[in-house]
Short mmCIF file of C-alpha atoms in Angstrom, two decimals:
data_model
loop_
_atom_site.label_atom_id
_atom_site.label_comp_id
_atom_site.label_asym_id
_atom_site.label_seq_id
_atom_site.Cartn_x
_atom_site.Cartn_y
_atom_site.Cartn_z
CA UNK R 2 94.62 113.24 259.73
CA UNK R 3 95.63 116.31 257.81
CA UNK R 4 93.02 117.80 255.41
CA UNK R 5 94.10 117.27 251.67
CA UNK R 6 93.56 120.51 250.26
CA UNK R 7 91.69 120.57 247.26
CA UNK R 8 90.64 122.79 243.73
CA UNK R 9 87.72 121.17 241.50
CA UNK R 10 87.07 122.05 238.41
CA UNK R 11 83.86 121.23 236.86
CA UNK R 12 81.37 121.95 233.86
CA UNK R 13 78.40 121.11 236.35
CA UNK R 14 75.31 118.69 234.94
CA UNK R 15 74.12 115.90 237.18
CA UNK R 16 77.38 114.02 237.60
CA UNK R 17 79.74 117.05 238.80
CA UNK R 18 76.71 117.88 241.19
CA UNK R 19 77.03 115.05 243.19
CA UNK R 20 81.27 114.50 242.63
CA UNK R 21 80.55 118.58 245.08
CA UNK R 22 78.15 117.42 247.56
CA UNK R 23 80.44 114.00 247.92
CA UNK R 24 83.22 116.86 248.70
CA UNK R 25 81.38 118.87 250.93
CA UNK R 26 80.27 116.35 253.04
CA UNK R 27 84.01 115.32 253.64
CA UNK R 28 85.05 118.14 256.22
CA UNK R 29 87.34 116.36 257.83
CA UNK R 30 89.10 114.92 254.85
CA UNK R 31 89.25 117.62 252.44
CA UNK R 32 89.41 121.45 252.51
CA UNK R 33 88.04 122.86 249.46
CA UNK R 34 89.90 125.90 248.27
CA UNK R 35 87.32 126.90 245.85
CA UNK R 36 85.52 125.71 242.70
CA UNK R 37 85.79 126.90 239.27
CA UNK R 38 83.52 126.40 236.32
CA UNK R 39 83.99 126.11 232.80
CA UNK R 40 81.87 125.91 229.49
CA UNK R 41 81.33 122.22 228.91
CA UNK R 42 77.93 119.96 229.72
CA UNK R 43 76.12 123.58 229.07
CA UNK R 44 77.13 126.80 228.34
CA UNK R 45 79.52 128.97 231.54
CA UNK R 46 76.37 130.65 232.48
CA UNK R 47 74.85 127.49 233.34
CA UNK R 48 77.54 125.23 235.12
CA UNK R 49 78.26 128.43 237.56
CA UNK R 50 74.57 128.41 238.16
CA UNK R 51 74.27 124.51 238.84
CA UNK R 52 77.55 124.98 240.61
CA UNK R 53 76.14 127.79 243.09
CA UNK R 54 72.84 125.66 242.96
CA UNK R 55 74.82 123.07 244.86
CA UNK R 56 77.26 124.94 246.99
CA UNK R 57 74.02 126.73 248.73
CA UNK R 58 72.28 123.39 248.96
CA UNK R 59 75.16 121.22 250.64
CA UNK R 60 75.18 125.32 253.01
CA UNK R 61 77.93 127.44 251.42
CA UNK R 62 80.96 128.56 252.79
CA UNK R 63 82.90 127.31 249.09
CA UNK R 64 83.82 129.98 246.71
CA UNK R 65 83.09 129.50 243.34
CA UNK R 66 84.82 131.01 240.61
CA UNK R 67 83.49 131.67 236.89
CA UNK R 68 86.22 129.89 234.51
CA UNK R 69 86.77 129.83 230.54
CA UNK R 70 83.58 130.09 228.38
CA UNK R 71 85.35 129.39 225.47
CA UNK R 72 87.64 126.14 224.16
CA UNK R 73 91.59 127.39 223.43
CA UNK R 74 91.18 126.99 219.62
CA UNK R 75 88.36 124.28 219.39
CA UNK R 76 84.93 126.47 218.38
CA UNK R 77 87.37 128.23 215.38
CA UNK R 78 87.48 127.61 211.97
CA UNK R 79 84.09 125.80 212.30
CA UNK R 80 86.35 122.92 214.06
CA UNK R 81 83.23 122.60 216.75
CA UNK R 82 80.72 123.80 215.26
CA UNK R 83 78.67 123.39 218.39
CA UNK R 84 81.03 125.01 220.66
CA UNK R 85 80.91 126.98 222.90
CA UNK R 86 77.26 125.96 223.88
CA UNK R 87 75.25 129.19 223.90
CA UNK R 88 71.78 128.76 225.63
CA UNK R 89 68.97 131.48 225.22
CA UNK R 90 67.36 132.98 228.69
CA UNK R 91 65.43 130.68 230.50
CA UNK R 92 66.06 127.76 227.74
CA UNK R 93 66.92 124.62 229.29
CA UNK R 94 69.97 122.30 227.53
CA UNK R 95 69.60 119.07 227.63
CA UNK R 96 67.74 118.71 230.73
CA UNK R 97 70.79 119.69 232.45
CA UNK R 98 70.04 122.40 234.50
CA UNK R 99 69.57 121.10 237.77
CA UNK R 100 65.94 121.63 238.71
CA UNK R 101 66.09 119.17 240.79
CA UNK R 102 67.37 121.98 243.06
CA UNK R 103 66.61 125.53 244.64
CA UNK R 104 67.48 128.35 241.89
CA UNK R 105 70.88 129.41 243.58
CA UNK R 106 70.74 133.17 245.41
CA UNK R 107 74.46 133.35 245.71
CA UNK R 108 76.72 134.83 243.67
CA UNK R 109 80.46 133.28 242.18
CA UNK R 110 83.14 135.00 243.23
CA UNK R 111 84.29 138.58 241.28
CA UNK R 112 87.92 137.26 240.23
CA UNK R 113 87.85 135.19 237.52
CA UNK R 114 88.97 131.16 237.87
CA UNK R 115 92.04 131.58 236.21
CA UNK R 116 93.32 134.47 238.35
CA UNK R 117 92.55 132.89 241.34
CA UNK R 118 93.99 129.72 240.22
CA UNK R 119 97.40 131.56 239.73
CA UNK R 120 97.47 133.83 242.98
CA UNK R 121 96.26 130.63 244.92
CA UNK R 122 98.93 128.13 243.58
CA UNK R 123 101.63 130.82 243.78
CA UNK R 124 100.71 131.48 247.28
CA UNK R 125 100.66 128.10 248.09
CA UNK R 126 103.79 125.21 249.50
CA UNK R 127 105.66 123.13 246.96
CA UNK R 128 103.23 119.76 246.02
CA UNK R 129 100.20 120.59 248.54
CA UNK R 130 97.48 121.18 246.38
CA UNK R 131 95.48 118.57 244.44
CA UNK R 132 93.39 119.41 241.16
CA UNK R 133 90.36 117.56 240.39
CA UNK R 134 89.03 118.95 236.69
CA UNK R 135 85.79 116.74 235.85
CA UNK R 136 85.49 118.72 233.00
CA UNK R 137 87.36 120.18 229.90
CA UNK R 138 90.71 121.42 231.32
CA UNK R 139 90.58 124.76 229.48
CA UNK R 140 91.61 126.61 232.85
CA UNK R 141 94.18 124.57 233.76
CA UNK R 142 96.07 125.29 230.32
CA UNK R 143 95.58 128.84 230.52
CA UNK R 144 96.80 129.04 234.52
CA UNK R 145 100.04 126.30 233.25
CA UNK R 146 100.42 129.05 230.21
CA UNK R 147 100.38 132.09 232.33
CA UNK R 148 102.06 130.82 234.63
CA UNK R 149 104.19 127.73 234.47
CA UNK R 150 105.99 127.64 238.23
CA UNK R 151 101.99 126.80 239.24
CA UNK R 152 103.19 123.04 238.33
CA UNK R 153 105.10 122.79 241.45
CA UNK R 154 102.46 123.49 243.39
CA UNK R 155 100.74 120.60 242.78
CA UNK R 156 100.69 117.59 244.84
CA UNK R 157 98.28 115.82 242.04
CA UNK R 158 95.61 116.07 239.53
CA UNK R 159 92.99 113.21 239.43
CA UNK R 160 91.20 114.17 235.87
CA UNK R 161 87.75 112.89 234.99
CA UNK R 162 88.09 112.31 231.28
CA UNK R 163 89.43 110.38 228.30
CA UNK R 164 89.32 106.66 227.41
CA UNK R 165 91.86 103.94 226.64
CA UNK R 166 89.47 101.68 224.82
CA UNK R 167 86.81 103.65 223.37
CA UNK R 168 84.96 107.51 223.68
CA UNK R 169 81.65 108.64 223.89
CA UNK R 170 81.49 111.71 222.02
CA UNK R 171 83.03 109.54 218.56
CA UNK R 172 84.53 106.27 218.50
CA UNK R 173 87.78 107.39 219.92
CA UNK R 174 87.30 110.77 222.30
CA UNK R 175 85.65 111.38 225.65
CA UNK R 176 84.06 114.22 225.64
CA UNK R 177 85.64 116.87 228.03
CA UNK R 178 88.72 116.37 226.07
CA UNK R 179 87.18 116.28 222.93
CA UNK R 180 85.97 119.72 223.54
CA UNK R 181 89.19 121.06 224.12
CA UNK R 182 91.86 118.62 223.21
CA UNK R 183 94.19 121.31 222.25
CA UNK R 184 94.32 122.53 226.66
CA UNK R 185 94.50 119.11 227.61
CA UNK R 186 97.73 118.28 225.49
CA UNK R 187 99.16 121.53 227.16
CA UNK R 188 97.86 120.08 230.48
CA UNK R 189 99.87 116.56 229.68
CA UNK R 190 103.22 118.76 228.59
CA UNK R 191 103.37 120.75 231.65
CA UNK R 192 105.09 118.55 233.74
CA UNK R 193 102.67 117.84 236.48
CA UNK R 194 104.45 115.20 238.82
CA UNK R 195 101.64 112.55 239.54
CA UNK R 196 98.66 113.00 236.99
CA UNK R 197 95.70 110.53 237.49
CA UNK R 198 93.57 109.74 234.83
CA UNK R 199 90.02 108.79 235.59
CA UNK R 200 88.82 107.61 232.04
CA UNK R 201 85.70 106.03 230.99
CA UNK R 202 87.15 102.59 231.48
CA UNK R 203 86.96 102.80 234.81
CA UNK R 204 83.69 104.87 234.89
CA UNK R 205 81.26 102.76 233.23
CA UNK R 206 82.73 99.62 235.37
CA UNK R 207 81.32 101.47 238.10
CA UNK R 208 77.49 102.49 236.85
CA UNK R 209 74.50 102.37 238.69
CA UNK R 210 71.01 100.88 238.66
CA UNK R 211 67.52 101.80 239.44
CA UNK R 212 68.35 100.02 242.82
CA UNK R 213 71.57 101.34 243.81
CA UNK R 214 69.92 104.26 243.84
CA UNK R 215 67.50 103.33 246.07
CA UNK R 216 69.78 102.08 248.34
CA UNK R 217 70.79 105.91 248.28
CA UNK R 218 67.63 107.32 248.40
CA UNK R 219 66.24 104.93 251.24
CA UNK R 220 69.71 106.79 253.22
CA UNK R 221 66.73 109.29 254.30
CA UNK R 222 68.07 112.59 254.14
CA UNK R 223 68.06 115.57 252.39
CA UNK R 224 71.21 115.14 250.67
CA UNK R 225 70.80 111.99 249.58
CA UNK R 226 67.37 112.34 248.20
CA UNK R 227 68.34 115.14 246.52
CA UNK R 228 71.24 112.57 245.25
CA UNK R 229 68.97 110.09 243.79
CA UNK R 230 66.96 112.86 242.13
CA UNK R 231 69.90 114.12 240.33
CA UNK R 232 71.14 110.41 239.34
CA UNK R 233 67.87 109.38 238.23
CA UNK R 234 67.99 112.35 235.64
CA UNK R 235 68.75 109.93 233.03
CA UNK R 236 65.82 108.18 233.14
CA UNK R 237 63.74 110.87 232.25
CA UNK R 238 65.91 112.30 229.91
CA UNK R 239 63.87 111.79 226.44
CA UNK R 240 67.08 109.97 224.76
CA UNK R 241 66.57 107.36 226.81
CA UNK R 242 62.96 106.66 228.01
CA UNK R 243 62.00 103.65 227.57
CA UNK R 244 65.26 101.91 227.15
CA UNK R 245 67.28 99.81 229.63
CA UNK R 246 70.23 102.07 230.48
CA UNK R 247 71.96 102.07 233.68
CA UNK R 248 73.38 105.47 235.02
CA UNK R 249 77.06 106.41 235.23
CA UNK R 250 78.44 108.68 237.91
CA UNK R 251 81.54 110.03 236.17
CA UNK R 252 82.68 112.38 238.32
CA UNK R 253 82.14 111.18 241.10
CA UNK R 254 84.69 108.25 241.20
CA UNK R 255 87.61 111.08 241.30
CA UNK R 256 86.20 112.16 244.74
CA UNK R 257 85.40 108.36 245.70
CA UNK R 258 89.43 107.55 244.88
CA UNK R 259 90.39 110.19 247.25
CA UNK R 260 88.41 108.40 250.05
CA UNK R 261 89.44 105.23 248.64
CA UNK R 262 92.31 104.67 246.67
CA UNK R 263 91.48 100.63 246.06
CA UNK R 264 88.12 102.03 244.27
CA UNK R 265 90.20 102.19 241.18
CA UNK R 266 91.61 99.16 239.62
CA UNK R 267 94.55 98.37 237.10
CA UNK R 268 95.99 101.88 237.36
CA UNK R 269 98.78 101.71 235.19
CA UNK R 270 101.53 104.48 234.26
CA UNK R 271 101.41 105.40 230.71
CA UNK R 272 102.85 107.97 228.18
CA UNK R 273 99.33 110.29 227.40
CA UNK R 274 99.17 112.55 224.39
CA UNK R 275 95.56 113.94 223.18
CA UNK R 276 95.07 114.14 219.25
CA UNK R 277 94.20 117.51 218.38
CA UNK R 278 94.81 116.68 214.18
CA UNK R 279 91.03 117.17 213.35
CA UNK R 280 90.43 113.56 212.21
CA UNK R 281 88.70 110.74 213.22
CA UNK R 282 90.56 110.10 216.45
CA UNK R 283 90.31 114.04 217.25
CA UNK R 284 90.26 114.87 220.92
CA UNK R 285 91.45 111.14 221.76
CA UNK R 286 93.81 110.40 225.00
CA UNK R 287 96.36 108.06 223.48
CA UNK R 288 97.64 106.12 226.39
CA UNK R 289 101.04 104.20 225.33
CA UNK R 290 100.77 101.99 228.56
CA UNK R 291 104.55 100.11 227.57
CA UNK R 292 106.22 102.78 228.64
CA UNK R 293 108.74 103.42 226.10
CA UNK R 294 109.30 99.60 225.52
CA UNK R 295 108.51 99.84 221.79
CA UNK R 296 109.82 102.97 220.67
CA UNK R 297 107.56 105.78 223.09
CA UNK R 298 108.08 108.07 225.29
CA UNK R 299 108.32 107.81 229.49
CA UNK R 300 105.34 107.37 231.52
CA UNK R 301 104.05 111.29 232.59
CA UNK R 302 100.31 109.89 234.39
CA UNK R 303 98.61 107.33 235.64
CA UNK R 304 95.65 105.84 234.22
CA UNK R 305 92.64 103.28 235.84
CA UNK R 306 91.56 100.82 232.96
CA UNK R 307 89.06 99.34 235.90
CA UNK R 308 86.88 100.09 238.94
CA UNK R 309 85.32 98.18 241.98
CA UNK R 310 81.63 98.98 241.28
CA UNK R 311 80.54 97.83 244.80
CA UNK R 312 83.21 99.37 246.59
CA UNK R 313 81.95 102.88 244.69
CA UNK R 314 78.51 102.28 245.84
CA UNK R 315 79.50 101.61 249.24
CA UNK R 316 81.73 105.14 249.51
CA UNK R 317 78.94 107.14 247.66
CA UNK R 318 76.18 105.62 250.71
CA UNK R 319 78.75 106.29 253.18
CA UNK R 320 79.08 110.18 252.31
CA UNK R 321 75.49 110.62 251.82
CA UNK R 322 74.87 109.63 255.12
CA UNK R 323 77.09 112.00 257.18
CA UNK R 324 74.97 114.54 255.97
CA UNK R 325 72.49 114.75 259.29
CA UNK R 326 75.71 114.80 261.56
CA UNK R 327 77.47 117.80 259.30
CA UNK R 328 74.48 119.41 259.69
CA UNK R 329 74.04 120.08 256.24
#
């Protein structure tokens, strides 16, 4: 089986870390051209160091490449007024620098994301290479900006983000396109032939208990106890002590569809544009999923309004436990 080759894009907390280590483990399905971070979760200092945390965990050998620190237009005019998230030396943001592993002794790459992106797509066949942004897609607008003949590069995108009922940064946004709603309209105007949304639909169908992630931990390696660790953050987090929450995955359900397209259920074309106005539905995916029938425009993505929550568990077991025999 040919190698899908791959680009991931990520603002790196606890979710992103294990959406990389589910990638890394897949050598013989995936060859990952690189990483690139952007400010999101925390501030661009911190998701390249949780990024490089993980790369030299799961053993290296993946660039990494420091990405956009700041939204398009988002943090002006006091539109964000907690954006971009600046962190003082040392000071940890919302629990999400991963502690739960080694401080990272590597170093990203000297070209900047954005670059890369550009020389790599350019370089690269018609439709071979497949995006997978888990977090604001900031980069990708820039890279479709600079350079729009990038789009035929692609093969696909599989994006981590939005909602079709509801958000969960206000009523109506998700919040890696609520922090930069303006790229990811660009994003949905470039063209891209097959865009897959991963919303939060389909996300918090597939969440995970104190005992799924036992079942991951009693896997009984390194990886996957490190796995556990990470996914158990949320317990601990002092938001949510004490309260019966279950923990949600996000990102990694874009890596789990690769492995497993059935994963994902009702996937649905749709017509997506992302509200940039400043109101109350700012940063929200609007997905018109009839298609043009009353009065919209044609479909230009894909998007999953369900997931198998067993068949997720499954994959993420199954990848955590190749990690003896890849040596990792």
């Amino acid at each position: 089986m040919e190698k899908r080759k791959i680009i991931i894009d990520v603002d790196t907390g606890h979710d992103d870390a294990i959406a990389i280590m589910m990638a890394m483990l897949c050598k013989d399905e995936f060859d990952i051209l690189g990483i690139a971070t952007v400010n999101g979760n925390v501030c661009l200092d911190y998701t390249t160091e949780n990024t490089l945390r993980v790369v030299e965990f799961m053993g290296g050998g993946v660039p990494v490449y420091r990405g956009c620190e700041y939204p398009l237009v988002a943090c002006m005019y006091g539109k964000r007024p907690t954006l971009p998230k600046k962190d003082k030396p040392g000071e940890k943001t919302h629990g999400w620098l991963l502690d739960e592993l080694p401080k990272a002794t590597i170093a990203p790459e000297s070209q900047d994301a954005v670059t890369w992106y550009v020389d790599t797509l350019m370089a690269a066949e018609d439709e071979s290479i497949t995006l997978v942004p888990v977090g604001p897609l900031t980069n990708l607008a820039h890279v479709f900006q600079i350079e729009p003949r990038t789009v035929k590069k692609i093969k696909e995108v599989i994006c981590m983000g939005g909602g079709y009922k509801y958000g969960n940064t206000n009523p109506l946004s998700e919040y890696n396109i609520w922090v930069d709603p303006e790229a990811a309209e660009i994003v949905m105007r470039a063209g891209i032939k097959k865009f897959t949304w991963v919303p939060l639909d389909a996300c918090y169908a597939s969440y995970m208990t104190k005992d799924d992630v036992q079942r991951i931990r009693d896997i009984g390696n390194r990886v996957a106890d490190a796995a556990a660790d990470i996914i158990s953050f949320i317990w601990s987090h002092p938001k949510f002590i004490g309260k019966d929450v279950n923990s949600i995955v996000f990102d990694a359900l874009c890596i789990s569809y690769m492995l497993d397209s059935s994963v994902l259920k009702t996937i649905v074309p749709a017509h997506c544009t992302v509200d940039n106005g400043g109101g109350i539905a700012d940063g929200q995916t609007m997905f018109d999923i009839f298609n043009g029938r009353i009065g919209g425009e044609a479909p230009n993505c894909y998007v999953a309004l369900d997931s198998d929550r067993e068949k997720f568990l499954d994959i993420v077991c199954e990848v955590m436990s190749k990690a003896k025999e890849a040596g990792v």
